[in-house]
Amino acid sequence: MLAILDSASRETFLVAMGHRLGISARDVFTGEGPQQLAQARACNEMMISIWSQLWATKDSSGGGYPDPEFLSALLNKADAGDARAHLRHAMESALRAVRAPGAGDTDGS
């Protein structure tokens, strides 16, 4: 995953991961259980971190977390809300998105 964050697919990966976490957060609210609110909150916190990281990437100011710290921060936020399964699913989905033919192309091909 660190290799993807250090590649031309970085933005596509971050967007796909944030999108997938948004869907997970929505799905949490349709389920039942005592962890529902904590998981939704964790998904929200992870999305905020992802969007902030993406913003820092596009801003080119060098802001944002270094990649290893970014991943650690996501894991900590996931663990705080028992939402590691949601993070894992989002990461796997984002990896598939960047590995799909044409993914990350800037010319639309």
Coordinates of C-alpha atoms in Angstrom, one line a residue:
M1 CA 0.0 0.0 0.0
L2 CA 2.9 2.4 0.7
A3 CA 4.0 1.8 -2.9
I4 CA 0.6 2.9 -4.2
L5 CA 0.7 6.0 -2.0
D6 CA 4.1 6.8 -3.6
S7 CA 2.9 6.4 -7.1
A8 CA 0.9 8.2 -9.8
S9 CA -2.2 6.2 -8.5
R10 CA -2.1 8.0 -5.1
E11 CA -5.1 10.3 -5.7
T12 CA -7.2 7.6 -7.3
F13 CA -6.5 5.3 -4.3
L14 CA -7.3 8.0 -1.7
V15 CA -10.6 8.9 -3.5
A16 CA -11.6 5.3 -3.9
M17 CA -10.8 4.6 -0.2
G18 CA -12.7 7.6 1.0
H19 CA -15.7 6.8 -1.2
R20 CA -15.8 3.2 0.1
L21 CA -15.7 4.4 3.7
G22 CA -18.6 6.7 3.1
I23 CA -20.6 3.7 1.8
S24 CA -19.6 1.7 4.8
A25 CA -20.7 4.5 7.2
R26 CA -24.1 4.6 5.5
D27 CA -24.4 0.8 5.7
V28 CA -23.5 0.9 9.5
F29 CA -26.7 3.0 10.1
T30 CA -28.9 0.3 8.4
G31 CA -27.5 -2.4 10.8
E32 CA -28.1 -3.0 14.4
G33 CA -25.9 -3.4 17.4
P34 CA -24.2 -1.5 20.2
Q35 CA -21.1 -0.6 18.1
Q36 CA -23.2 1.1 15.4
L37 CA -22.5 4.7 16.4
A38 CA -18.8 4.0 17.3
Q39 CA -18.2 2.4 13.9
A40 CA -20.0 5.2 12.0
R41 CA -17.9 7.8 13.9
A42 CA -14.7 5.9 13.2
C43 CA -15.6 5.8 9.4
N44 CA -16.2 9.5 9.5
E45 CA -12.9 10.2 11.3
M46 CA -11.1 8.1 8.7
M47 CA -12.8 9.9 5.9
I48 CA -11.8 13.2 7.3
S49 CA -8.2 12.0 7.4
I50 CA -8.3 10.7 3.9
W51 CA -9.8 13.9 2.5
S52 CA -7.2 16.0 4.4
Q53 CA -4.5 13.8 3.0
L54 CA -5.9 14.2 -0.5
W55 CA -6.1 17.9 0.0
A56 CA -2.5 18.1 1.1
T57 CA -1.5 16.0 -1.9
K58 CA -3.2 18.3 -4.3
D59 CA -2.0 21.4 -2.5
S60 CA 1.7 20.3 -3.0
S61 CA 2.6 22.2 0.1
G62 CA 4.1 19.1 1.8
G63 CA 1.3 19.1 4.4
G64 CA -0.4 16.0 5.5
Y65 CA 1.0 12.9 7.2
P66 CA 4.0 11.1 5.9
D67 CA 2.6 7.9 4.4
P68 CA 3.5 5.4 7.2
E69 CA 2.1 7.8 9.8
F70 CA -1.1 8.2 7.7
L71 CA -1.7 4.5 7.7
S72 CA -1.1 4.3 11.4
A73 CA -3.5 7.1 12.0
L74 CA -6.2 5.3 10.0
L75 CA -5.6 2.1 11.9
N76 CA -5.9 4.0 15.2
K77 CA -9.1 5.7 14.2
A78 CA -10.5 2.3 13.0
D79 CA -9.6 0.6 16.2
A80 CA -11.1 3.4 18.3
G81 CA -14.5 2.5 16.8
D82 CA -14.1 -1.3 16.2
A83 CA -14.2 -0.5 12.5
R84 CA -11.0 -2.2 11.2
A85 CA -13.1 -4.4 9.0
H86 CA -14.6 -1.3 7.3
L87 CA -11.0 0.1 6.8
R88 CA -9.8 -3.2 5.4
H89 CA -12.7 -3.4 3.0
A90 CA -12.1 0.2 1.8
M91 CA -8.4 -0.4 1.3
E92 CA -9.0 -3.6 -0.6
S93 CA -11.7 -1.9 -2.8
A94 CA -9.3 1.0 -3.4
L95 CA -6.5 -1.4 -4.4
R96 CA -8.8 -3.0 -6.9
A97 CA -9.7 0.4 -8.3
V98 CA -6.1 1.4 -9.0
R99 CA -5.2 -2.0 -10.4
A100 CA -8.2 -2.0 -12.9
P101 CA -7.2 -1.4 -16.5
G102 CA -7.0 2.3 -17.2
A103 CA -7.1 3.3 -13.5
G104 CA -5.1 6.3 -12.6
D105 CA -4.8 7.4 -16.3
T106 CA -4.8 11.1 -16.6
D107 CA -5.8 11.1 -20.3
G108 CA -9.0 9.2 -19.8
S109 CA -7.9 6.1 -21.7

